[in-house]
Every structure is written in C-alpha cells, then in structure tokens.
XYZ file of C-alpha atoms in Angstrom:
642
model
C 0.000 0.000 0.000
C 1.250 3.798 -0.810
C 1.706 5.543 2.165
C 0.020 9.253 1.169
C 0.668 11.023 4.494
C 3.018 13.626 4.299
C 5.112 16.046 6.680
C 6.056 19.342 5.302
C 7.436 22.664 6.504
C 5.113 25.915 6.136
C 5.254 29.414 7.659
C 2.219 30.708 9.494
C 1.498 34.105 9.815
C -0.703 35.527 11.807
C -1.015 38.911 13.773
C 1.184 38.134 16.520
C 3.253 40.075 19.627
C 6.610 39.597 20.190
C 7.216 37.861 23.289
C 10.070 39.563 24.211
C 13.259 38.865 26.874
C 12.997 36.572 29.671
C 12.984 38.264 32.987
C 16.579 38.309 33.935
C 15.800 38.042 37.812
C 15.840 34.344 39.496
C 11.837 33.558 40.838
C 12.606 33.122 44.350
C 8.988 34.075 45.880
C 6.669 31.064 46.121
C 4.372 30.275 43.276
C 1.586 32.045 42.912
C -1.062 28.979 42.674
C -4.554 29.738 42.339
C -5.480 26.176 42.064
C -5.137 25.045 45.820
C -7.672 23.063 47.278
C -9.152 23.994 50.768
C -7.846 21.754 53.606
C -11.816 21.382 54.407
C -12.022 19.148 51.572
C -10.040 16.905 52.090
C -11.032 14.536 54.788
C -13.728 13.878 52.126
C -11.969 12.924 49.281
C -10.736 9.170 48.071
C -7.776 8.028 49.411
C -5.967 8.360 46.336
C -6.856 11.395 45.508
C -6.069 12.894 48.834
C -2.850 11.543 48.647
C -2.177 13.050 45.186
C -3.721 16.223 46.089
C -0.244 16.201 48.690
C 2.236 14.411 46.559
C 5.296 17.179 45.943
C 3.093 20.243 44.768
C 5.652 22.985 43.279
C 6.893 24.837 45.374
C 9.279 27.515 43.484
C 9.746 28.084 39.374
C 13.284 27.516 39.935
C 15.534 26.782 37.820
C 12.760 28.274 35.061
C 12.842 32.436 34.479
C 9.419 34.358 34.424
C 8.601 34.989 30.157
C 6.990 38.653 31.004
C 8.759 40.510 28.414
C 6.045 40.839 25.761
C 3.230 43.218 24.892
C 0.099 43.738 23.057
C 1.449 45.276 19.966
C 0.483 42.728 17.092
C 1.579 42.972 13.547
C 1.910 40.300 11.009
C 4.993 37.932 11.908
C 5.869 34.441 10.660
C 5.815 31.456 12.993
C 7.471 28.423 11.793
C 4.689 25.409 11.433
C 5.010 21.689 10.209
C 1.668 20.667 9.021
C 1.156 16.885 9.068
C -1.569 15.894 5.939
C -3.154 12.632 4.747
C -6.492 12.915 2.339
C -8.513 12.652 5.641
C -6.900 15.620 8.161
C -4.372 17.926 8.361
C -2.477 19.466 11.380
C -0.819 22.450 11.690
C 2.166 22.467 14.300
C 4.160 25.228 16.205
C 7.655 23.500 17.204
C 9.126 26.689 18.273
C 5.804 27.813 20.953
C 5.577 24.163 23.070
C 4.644 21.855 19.863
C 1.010 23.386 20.098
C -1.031 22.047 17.242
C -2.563 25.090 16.180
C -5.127 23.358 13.686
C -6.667 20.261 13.031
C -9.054 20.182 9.823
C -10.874 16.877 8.722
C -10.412 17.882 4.787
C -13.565 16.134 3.459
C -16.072 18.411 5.526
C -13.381 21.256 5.564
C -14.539 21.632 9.357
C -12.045 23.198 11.595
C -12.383 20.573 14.950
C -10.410 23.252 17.376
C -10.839 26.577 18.555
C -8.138 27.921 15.817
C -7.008 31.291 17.403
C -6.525 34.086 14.809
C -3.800 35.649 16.673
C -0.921 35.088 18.841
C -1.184 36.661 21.585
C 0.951 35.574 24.500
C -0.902 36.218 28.355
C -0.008 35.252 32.194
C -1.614 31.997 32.283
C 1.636 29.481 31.874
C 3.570 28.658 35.348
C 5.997 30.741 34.129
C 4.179 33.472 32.124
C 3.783 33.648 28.689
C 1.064 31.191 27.214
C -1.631 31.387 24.339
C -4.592 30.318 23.579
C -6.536 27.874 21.135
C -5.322 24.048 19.728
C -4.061 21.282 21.167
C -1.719 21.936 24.101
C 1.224 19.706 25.961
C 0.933 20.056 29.565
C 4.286 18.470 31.691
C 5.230 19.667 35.204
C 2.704 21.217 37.595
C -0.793 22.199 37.962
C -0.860 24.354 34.796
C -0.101 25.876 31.675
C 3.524 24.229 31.450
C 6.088 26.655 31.138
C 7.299 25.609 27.560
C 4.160 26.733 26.788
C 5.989 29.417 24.369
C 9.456 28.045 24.229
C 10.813 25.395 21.404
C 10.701 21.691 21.508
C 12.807 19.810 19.231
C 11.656 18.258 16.083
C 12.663 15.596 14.011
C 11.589 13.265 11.792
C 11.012 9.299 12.788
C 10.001 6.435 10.742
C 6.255 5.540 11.901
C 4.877 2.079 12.961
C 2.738 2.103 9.174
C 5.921 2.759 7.204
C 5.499 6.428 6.749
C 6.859 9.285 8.944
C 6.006 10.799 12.317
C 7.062 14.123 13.820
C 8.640 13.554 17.128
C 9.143 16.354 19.655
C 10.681 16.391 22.583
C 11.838 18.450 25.135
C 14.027 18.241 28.868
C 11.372 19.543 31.348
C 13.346 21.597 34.283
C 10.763 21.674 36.590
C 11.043 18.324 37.597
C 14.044 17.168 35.370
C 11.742 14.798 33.063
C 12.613 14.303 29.694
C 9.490 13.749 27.821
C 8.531 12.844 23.827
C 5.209 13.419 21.746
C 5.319 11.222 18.810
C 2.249 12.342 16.089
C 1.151 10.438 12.731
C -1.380 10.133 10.475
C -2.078 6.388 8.934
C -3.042 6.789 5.164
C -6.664 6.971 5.368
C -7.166 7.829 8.816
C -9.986 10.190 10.209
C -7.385 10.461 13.422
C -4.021 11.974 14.648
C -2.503 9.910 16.946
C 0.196 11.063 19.189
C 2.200 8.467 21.610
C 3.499 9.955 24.852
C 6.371 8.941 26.538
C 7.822 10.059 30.177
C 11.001 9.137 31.458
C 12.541 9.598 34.553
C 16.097 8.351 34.247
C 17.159 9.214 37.887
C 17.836 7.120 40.828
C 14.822 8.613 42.889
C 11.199 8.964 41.919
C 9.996 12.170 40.948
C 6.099 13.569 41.146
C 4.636 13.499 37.603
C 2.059 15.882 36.289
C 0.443 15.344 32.435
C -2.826 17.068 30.752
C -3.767 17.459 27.211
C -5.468 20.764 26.739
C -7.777 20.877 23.545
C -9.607 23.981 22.851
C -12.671 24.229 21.166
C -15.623 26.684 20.258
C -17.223 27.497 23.104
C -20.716 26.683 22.036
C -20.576 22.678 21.348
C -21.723 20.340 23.900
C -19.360 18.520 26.030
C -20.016 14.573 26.040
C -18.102 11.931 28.291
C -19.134 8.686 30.212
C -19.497 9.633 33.231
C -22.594 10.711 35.689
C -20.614 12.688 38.025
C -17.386 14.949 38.058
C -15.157 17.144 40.385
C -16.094 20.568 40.621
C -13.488 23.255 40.844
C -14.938 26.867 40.622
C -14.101 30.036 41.804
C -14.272 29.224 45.762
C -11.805 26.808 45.323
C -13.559 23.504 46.961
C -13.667 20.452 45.229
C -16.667 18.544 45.781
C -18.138 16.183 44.134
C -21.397 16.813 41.681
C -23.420 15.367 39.241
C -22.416 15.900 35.862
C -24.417 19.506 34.590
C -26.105 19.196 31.549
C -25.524 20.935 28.653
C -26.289 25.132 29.155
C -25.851 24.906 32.516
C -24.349 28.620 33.643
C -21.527 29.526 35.311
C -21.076 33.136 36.277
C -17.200 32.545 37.056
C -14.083 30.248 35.385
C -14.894 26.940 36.581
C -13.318 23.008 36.157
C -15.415 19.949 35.917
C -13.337 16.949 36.374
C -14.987 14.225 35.488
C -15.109 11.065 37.505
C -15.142 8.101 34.756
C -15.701 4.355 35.901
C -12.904 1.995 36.516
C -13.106 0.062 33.278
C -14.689 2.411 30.915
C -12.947 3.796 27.886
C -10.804 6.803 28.422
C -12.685 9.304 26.158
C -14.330 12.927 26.024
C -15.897 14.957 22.831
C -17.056 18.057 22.276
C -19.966 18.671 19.403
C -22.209 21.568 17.741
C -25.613 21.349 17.647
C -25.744 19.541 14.197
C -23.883 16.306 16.395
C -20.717 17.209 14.543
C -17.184 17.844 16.484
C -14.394 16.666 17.695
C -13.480 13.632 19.844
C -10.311 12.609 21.496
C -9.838 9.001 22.980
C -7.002 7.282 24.751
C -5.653 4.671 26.136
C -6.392 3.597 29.772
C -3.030 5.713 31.592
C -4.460 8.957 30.339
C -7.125 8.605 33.244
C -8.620 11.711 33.388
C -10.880 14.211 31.439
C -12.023 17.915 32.315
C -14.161 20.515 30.730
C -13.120 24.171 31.417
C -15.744 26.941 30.935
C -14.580 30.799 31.379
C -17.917 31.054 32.756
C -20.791 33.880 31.605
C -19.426 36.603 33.801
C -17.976 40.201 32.159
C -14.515 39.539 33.786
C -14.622 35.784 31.250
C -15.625 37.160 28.264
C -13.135 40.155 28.981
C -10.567 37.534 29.277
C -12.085 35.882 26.095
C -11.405 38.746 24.569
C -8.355 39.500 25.776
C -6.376 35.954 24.583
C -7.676 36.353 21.030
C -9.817 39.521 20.547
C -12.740 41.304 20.030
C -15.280 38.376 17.310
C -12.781 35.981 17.376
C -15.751 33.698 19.146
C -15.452 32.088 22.321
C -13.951 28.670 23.778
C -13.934 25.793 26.178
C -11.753 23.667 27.031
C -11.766 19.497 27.321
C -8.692 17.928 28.551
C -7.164 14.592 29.664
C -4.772 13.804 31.927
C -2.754 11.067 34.513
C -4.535 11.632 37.405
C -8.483 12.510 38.304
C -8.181 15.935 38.729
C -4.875 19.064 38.062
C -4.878 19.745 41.221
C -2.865 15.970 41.757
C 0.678 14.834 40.581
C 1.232 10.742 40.053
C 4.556 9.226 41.416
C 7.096 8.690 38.334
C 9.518 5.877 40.090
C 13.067 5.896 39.710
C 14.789 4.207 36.257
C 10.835 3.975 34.901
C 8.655 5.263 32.208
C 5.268 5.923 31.290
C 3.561 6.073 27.972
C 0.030 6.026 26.178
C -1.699 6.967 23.083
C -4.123 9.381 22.231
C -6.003 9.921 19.155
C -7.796 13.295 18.027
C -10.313 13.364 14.930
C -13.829 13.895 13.881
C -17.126 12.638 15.216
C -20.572 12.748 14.197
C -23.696 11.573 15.802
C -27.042 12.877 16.201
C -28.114 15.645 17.714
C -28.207 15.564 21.862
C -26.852 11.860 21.003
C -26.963 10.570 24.578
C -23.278 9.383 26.049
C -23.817 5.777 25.183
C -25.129 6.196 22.116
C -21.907 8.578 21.213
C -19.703 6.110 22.458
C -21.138 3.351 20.342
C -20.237 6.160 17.379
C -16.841 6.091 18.279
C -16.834 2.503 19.255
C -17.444 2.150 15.280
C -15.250 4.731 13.477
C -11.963 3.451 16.092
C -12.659 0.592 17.621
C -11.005 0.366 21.164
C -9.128 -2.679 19.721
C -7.469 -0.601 16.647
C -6.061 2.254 19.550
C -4.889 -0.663 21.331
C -3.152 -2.340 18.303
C -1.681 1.242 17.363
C -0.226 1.391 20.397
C 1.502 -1.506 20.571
C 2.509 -0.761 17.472
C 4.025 2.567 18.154
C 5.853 1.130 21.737
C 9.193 -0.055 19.803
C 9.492 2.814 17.566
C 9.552 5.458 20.542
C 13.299 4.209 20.271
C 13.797 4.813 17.076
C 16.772 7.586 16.355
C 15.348 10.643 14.840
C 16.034 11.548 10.883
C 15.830 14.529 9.715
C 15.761 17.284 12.467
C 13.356 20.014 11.405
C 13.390 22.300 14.904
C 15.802 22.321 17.899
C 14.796 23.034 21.688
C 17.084 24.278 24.361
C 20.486 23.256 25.354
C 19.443 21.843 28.968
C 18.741 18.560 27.932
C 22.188 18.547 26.378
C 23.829 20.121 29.401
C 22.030 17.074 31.821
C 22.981 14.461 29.456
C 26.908 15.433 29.431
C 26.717 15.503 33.202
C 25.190 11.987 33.341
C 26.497 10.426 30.233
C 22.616 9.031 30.009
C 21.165 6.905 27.226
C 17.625 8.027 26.158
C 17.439 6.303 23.007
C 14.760 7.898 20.527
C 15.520 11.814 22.242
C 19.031 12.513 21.457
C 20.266 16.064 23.349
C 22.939 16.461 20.625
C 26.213 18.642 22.398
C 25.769 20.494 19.713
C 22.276 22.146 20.981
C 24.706 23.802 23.961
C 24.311 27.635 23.995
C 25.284 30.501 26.058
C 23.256 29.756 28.853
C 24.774 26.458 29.692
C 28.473 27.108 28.860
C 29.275 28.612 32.276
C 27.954 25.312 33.577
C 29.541 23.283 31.077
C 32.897 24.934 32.162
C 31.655 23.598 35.521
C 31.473 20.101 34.681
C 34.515 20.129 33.476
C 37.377 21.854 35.507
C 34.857 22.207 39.281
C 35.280 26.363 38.319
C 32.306 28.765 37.302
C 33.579 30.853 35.005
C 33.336 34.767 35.724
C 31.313 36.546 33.379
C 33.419 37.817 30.448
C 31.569 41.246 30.375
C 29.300 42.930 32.801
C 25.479 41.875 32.043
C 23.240 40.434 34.505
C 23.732 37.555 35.455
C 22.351 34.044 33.299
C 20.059 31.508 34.930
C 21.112 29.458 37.731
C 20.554 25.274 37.607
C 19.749 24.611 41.034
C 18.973 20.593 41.546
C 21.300 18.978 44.177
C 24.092 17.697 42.280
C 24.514 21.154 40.733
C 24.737 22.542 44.048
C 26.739 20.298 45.042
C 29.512 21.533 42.681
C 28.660 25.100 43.636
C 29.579 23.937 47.373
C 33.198 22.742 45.982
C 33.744 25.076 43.540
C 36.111 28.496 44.597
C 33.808 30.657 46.363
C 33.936 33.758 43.933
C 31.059 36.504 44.444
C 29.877 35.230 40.910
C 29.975 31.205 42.323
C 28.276 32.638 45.579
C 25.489 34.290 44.070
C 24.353 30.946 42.083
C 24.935 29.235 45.172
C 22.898 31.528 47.408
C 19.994 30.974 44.478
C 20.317 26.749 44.686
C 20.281 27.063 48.790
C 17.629 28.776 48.699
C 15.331 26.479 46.337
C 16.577 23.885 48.528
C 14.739 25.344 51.474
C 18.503 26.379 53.289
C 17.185 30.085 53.474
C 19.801 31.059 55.661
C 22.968 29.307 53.502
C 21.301 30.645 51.166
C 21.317 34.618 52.870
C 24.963 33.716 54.309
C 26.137 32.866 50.498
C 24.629 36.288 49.353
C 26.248 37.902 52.324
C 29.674 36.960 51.760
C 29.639 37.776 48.016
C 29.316 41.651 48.707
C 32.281 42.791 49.536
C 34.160 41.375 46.645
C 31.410 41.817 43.895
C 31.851 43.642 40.901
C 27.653 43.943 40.560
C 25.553 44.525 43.824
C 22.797 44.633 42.537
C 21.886 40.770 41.770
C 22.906 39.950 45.390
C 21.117 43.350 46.953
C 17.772 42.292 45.049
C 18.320 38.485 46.543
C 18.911 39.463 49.738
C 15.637 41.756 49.589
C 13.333 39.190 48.724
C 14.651 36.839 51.490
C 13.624 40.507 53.552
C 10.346 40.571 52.507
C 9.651 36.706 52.945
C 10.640 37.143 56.476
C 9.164 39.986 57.238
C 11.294 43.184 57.558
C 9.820 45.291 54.958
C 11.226 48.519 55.572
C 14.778 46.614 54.848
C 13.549 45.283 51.703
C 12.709 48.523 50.593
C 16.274 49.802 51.361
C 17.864 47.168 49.466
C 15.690 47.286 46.846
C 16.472 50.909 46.543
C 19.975 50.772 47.017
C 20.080 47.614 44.553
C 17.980 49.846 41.646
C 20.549 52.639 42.111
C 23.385 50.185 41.325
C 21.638 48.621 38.589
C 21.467 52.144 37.074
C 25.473 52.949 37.215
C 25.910 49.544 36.010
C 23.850 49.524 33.349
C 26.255 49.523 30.007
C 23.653 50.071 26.983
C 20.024 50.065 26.139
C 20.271 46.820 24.732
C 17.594 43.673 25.242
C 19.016 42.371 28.199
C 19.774 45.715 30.364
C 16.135 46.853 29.416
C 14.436 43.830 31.401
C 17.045 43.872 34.168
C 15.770 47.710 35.113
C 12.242 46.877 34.116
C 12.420 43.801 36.450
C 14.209 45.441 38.772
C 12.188 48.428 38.570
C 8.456 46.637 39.313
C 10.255 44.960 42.330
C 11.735 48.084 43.930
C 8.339 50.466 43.233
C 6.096 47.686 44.759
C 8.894 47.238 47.812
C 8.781 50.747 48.451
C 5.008 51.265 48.027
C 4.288 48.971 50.781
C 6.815 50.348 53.074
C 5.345 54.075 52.297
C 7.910 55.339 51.408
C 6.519 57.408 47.996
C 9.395 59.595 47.893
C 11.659 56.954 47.276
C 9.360 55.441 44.725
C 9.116 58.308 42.578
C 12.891 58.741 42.315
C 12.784 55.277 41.008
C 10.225 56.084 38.774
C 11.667 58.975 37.325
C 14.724 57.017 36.712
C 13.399 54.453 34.212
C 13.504 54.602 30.510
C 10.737 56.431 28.842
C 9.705 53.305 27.183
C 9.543 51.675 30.384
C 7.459 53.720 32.200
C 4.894 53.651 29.135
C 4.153 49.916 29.395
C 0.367 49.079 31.037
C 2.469 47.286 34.148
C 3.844 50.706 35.021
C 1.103 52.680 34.084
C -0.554 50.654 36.771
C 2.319 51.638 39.375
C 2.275 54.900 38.506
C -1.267 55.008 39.548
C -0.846 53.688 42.725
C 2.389 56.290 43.234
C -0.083 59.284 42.502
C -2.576 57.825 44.885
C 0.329 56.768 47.362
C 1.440 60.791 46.887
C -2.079 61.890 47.599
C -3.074 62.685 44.024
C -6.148 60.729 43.884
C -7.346 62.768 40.891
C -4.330 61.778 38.557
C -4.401 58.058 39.541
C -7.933 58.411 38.288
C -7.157 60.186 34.878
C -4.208 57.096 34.372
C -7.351 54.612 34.313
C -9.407 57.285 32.170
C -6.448 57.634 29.987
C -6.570 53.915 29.331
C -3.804 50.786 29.634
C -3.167 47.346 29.552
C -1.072 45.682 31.773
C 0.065 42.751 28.710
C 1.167 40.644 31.891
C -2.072 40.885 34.184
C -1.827 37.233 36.055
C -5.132 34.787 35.464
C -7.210 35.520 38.766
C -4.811 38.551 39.924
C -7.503 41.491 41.225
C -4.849 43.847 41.305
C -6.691 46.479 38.894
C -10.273 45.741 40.727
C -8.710 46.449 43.768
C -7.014 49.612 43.373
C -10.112 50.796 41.188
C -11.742 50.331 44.672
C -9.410 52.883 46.368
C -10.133 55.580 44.090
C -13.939 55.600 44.579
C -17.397 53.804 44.110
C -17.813 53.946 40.346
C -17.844 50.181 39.304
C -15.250 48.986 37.296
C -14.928 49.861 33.986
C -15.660 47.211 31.472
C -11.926 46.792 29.982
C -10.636 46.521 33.238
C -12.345 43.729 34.270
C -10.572 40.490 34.725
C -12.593 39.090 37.695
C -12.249 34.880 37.861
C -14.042 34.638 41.479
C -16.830 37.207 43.082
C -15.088 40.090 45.009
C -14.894 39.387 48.556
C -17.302 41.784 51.059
C-alpha cells in the first residue's frame, strides 16, 4: 500500500506580539497557585486522591525564568509550522511555541475541529508566564499551563509504525528534570491523529509526575463523556463532588469539571455543535482523566475571552485529559521507569443531543477500542527509534544534563551540539569544578539549582559570581539562611551589587522586615542604574524587572518619595508599558493625588502581563472611589470578597 501522508514545513502568519526577553531576575517568591484546594475538603476525598492532592506540589519556578517581556502590539509575523496531511486531516504544528497544534481540519467536511485562534497573543496563564490560547496543548510539570508553553521543543523526523513518517518532539522539562517525547502520525486513510506519549525519569529517585492534554474548542458545542458525576473546581476553590451539569448549565465565574469516569470504561471525552458534529479525542487507559473548562458567563470571562484572542474571534472551552483525576494531583514517576500512552484526536458525528452511550457506540465504530490498542503496541518499539531529519531544535538543557550523566535516552538525542550561552558557564563547571566569571558585565544568566549542581557550587572556589548561584540553589533547597549567608559573603568582593542586593531583599520581605527590603531594593535599583552599560535587550528587562520589584517594595513600606525617584529614573519606554502605568497610579494615589491616579485609568492601559485571577486592577479601582469597574478593566475569575 502507498503511504500518502506527508510532513512538510510551512510558515504561518498571523497577527502576533513579540514575546520579548525573559525576565533576567531568578523567581525566588513562592508560586503564585490559584489552584489550591481547601484543607476542608479533604477529609472527604478518596484516598488516592487525597494523597495526590499532597504528593510534591511545586513549590518555586526555579531553575525556570518568568517569560513577562512581551506586549500587546500585534503585527503580522511568521511562525514556523510543520503541518502533518493525509487525504482525511491535516495538522498544523508550532515546534518553536511548546509543539502546540494550532489546527486540526478533517479535509472532506473542511470543518475546523479546534478553537483555531486568529492571533498570537501571549498572556499570564503558563507557570511561568507567557502562554496562548486555542489548539491542542502539551501540559508536563505542575498544575498548569507548562512553562514551555511558548518556548521550542525539538523536532525531528522518525520512521512511523505504518511505514510512513512521524514528527517527534521532545523536550528536557526543568521543573522536575523529566525528559518527555510526543510522537504524532497520520495512517493513510485515517480520520485520526494519533500522538504516543512517553515520560522518562532516568534518575535514581522517583519524581512527582504531572500530564494534561489541553484541547480547545468553540465554546458553544456540547461537552459529552461517560461519566454521571465529576469534580467541581470553581471560583471558591472547593472540590466537591457533583453530578455531571447538563448541557447550558451557567456559570457566572471560570470553573473546572473533572470528570469522575468508571474503573473500566474507555478513556474518552468529545465536544460537538448542535448539528452532532465535532471533535473527539480518545485514549488509552493511563491517560485517566478528562475535564471541561468553561470561562464562565461573567464580564470579567468574556473580557478575558477577549483578551487571549480579541474582540469576534468567538469564544472557547476547554476538554482535557490527563494522569490523574483531577490538576490539582501529581502521580509518582519511580526511579529508572517510564510511562507512555496513546491518544487519538479526529472527527465525530452523531445525532443531535446523542446521549453518552449512544456517542460512544459512534466512536466505538469509526476506532474501535481494539485498533487504539493495536496502534499502540505498534508505536511502543518505535519510541526508540533515532530521529532523521531534524526540522526544529529546543534548548540546550537537555544537552547540558545528558553530558553531566552520560545518560542513554534512546529515541531523544540532546545532541552537544544544541549547547548555547546559557549552559556554557555550567559546562565549564562540569569540566574543571570552576564557574567561570562573566566575560563582560550583564546580569547575570540563569542558575541550575537541583542537588548535584549545588553540590559543585559547594566545591567550587567561592567567587562573588559562584556565591550568588549558590545563594539561588540554597535557597530552592529550602537552606534560606545558607542561602542569605552565600549572598552575604559575596558583597564585599562583587563587581555587581545589585543581583545579590535584590536576593537578599526578597529573602527581607519573605521574612518579614519590609522597611529593609525597601532599602535594598532601593539601594540595589541605584546600582543597577550605574551599572547599566547600553540600552540593549538584556539591560532593558534587568531595570524593568528590577524596577516593578523596587516600586512595589517601596510602596508597601510608604515610602513614595523613594518610589518616585525610582520612577523617574526608568527609561521612557519603560514607564509607558500598562504594568507601570498601573504603578504609577498607585504612586499618585500613594502621593495623595487621587485625581491623577484616576485620569491614568481614564487615559486607558493594559497591563500585557495581568496574572489569570490577579484582582490587582479591581482592587485599586476600589481605592479611588465607588464607580464600578470599567468594562476593559475587568478580569474578575471569582466574586469580590465583602
């Protein structure tokens, strides 16, 4: 038989924002999770669950850096896509932004079966920051939006089990040192796009394992799943357990239904219009669980409708599947072991209002639970097939883990070659037990900060440079005070303060002492500013970073004087972003200018970075009056409290 399928390289383009420079500062503050569950619930939960609910949560973004560097200036801009085609679908995939599959289209109906945003448009949703909406997303490493959610996988081509060619991607993920594959075909003839999933944890102690498969799709089709009850999630953050709410139910605010599908049943979910037509995704039995997320009817979820995608772009849901039950869980990965299943995405037509059984019989009939399970086992020995062609390349951390280990992950080479600027410091490591100094004055790169790197940090000559990446792996580690000491001693001897000050003033402000926090934060800006050596990429985030930090330090130790120097010290272009406009608001109000906080919000700004369910402009609306909230500043996830 000819094998028709074929894997080609396009360029989209689409209106798009830049997304900018990394924010050079190390995320020492605890994550901000919004998806906690209240100790009140627990004692009521399964066993299981409740253990999962506790099993190594994240605690810091460590070694990852915040993505906050973009805007909400859109023009036209390529973005580098492999499309995967057979006669029956094609798939349209972004290797450099997480692998996202932008676009799946069954060709004979020419229906679109995703929510296909029109834009990029990057938002504060990822773990890490920068994320964006629509298609079919790859969730690995914590409750979330993983945070290669923009970054680039690499890409390659691999012989599939039919005798045609899959794309592999794969990627080293940080957060819990994973490396992890997604292997995606199309038979010849097939109405589905199956991608095999493969986990690995190649260290000598288990690690916690999170996985969900995000599909987004129009917000109007009818979500369809075997199962009679679920997990609700909503803005109060219990879980309890609820019947399954039929189709048009309302929900004011964002809220998750995890649904609670029978031991034994097939691991499946689909979304469909009115007409019965959609799109269904099936699995095999590891991919346990399924969710529907609704943005809810509320103005601050169609703002944020809005806001990912703009103004009749139409709206979206999402349905999911993942390891465990529910996000809020991570699954034990043991040490030396993998994990692996198959998932399959494509069309599906019933009747209207089909019932659950009767669209499971549907799919039953156009892929048979026996032809996933055959595909599967079909796919298992080529996971370890060397890649061909490479078409994208990822980061060099992979690389960087693999030279310090000397492991063999057969099927996802991290080619030396893929080293960069980021891990040569660290590769010098490896190699002689020295961190390099920098050769130039910049701020400083990112820090690796799991044990055996710290390790060598604790042997290594105890430079200021050495001692500040030191300081930042003690204090992941939970040694706050090594961590302080490490900072401490680097002072006197460091050519930049101001990495070190800033450290030290967030280990101020998680303690406590405010008003010292402030000073250093101060004190750190001002030596950031002599410092500074050009207006180039780097340098602008470092004082923009730098800049938020120290005006919200000093703010809350009220101490406006000091903020408006700082203020009046950034770059024009700085100060004009939606983040500052915001500060600058609260300064006026902080100065006693109530009037001209007022005319910033009448003026009109958007803070590109606002953080899903931060209230920050709802509250500080509330300080300057009783007027409600004006429509485009409206965000709200959850009711405000009384």
């Amino acid at each position: 038989m000819t094998v028709v399928t074929s894997i080609r390289r396009e360029v989209l383009t689409l209106p798009a924002a830049e997304l900018g420079p990394d924010n050079p500062l190390p995320p020492l503050r605890p994550l901000d999770e919004t998806h906690r569950v209240d100790e009140r619930d627990r004692d009521d939960l399964p066993a299981d669950m409740a253990r999962q609910l506790g099993h190594e949560p994240l605690r810091s973004l460590l070694p990852v850096r915040i993505r906050d560097g973009y805007g909400r200036t859109r023009a036209p801009r390529a973005l580098a896509a492999l499309v995967i085609e057979n006669d029956r679908l094609r798939a349209t995939v972004l290797p450099g932004l997480g692998g996202r599959v932008a676009s799946l289209v069954h060709l004979p109906t020419g229906r679109e079966l995703l929510h296909r945003n029109p834009v990029f448009q990057p938002a504060n949703f990822a773990l890490n920051g920068a994320w964006f909406a629509g298609g079919i997303e790859w969730n690995i490493g914590a409750t979330g939006h993983t945070t290669l959610s923009c970054a680039p996988l690499h890409a390659a081509l691999v012989p599939a089990p039919d005798g045609g060619e899959m794309l592999r991607l794969w990627e080293w993920e940080r957060l819990r040192d994973l490396p992890f594959q997604v292997d995606l075909w199309l038979p010849d003839g097939s109405d589905f796009l199956y991608a095999g999933v493969r986990v690995r944890n190649p260290h000598e102690h288990p690690a916690p394992l999170y996985w969900w498969s995000n599909m987004a799709v129009p917000e109007d089709h009818r979500v369809v799943v075997p199962a009679t009850h679920a997990w609700e999630f909503g803005p109060e953050r219990r879980l309890r357990r609820v019947p399954v709410p039929p189709h048009g139910t309302q929900h004011p605010y964002a809220t998750d239904h995890f649904y609670d599908l029978p031991d034994g049943r097939r691991r499946w979910i689909a979304a469909l219009d009115a007409a019965g037509h959609g799109l269904a995704q099936v699995s095999t039995d590891a991919l346990r669980g399924r969710k529907r997320f609704v943005w809810g009817t509320g103005d601050g979820g169609r703002r944020w409708q809005e806001w990912l995608g703009g103004p009749g772009t139409g709206g979206y849901l999402e349905i999911q599947a993942g390891l465990a039950r529910t996000q809020l869980e991570h699954v034990r990965l043991d040490a030396r072991s993998e994990i692996s299943w198959l998932e399959a995405y494509g069309p599906l037509s019933t009747a209207p209002q089909a019932s659950p059984e009767t669209v499971e019989e549907r799919l039953a009939h156009v892929l048979p639970r026996t032809a996933l399970d055959a595909a599967y086992a079909a796919w298992q020995p080529c996971a370890d097939t060397a890649p061909g062609d490479l078409l994208a390349t990822g980061s060099g951390w992979g690389a960087l883990e693999v030279l310090r280990t000397d492991l063999k992950l057969p099927g996802t080479p991290f080619a030396e070659s893929t080293l960069g600027e980021d891990q040569a410091p660290w590769r010098e490591l490896l190699r002689t037990g020295t961190l390099p100094e920098p050769r130039r004055v910049r701020p400083p790169g990112p820090t690796p900060v799991a044990p055996h790197w710290r390790d060598m940090l604790e042997t290594a000559p105890a430079t200021p440079h050495t001692e500040y990446h030191l300081g930042v792996a003690q204090w992941h580690a939970g040694d706050r005070a090594q961590a302080v000491r490490s900072w401490e001693r680097a002072l006197p001897l460091a050519p930049s303060l101001w990495p070190l000050l800033r450290c030290l003033a967030v280990a101020d402000q998680e303690s406590g002492h405010h008003e010292r926090a402030a000073e250093r934060y101060a004190d750190a800006f001002d030596d950031l500013c002599r410092e500074r050596r050009d207006d180039g990429e780097a340098w602008t985030a470092a004082a923009a970073a730098l800049g938020r930090e120290a005006l919200e330090a000093l703010l809350r130790a009220g101490r406006a004087a000091d903020a408006r120097t700082v203020w009046e010290a950034l770059p024009p272009a700085t100060r004009g972003r939606g983040r500052f406009r915001l500060l600058e608001a609260e300064l006026l109000l902080a100065e006693g200018r109530r009037a001209a906080a007022r005319a910033v919000f009448a003026d009109g700004f958007e803070v590109a970075d606002l953080r899903e369910g931060d209230d920050v402009l709802d509250r500080l609306w509330a300080r300057l009056g009783d007027a409600p909230l004006p429509r485009r500043y409206d965000f709200r996830m959850r009711p405000r409290n009384p």
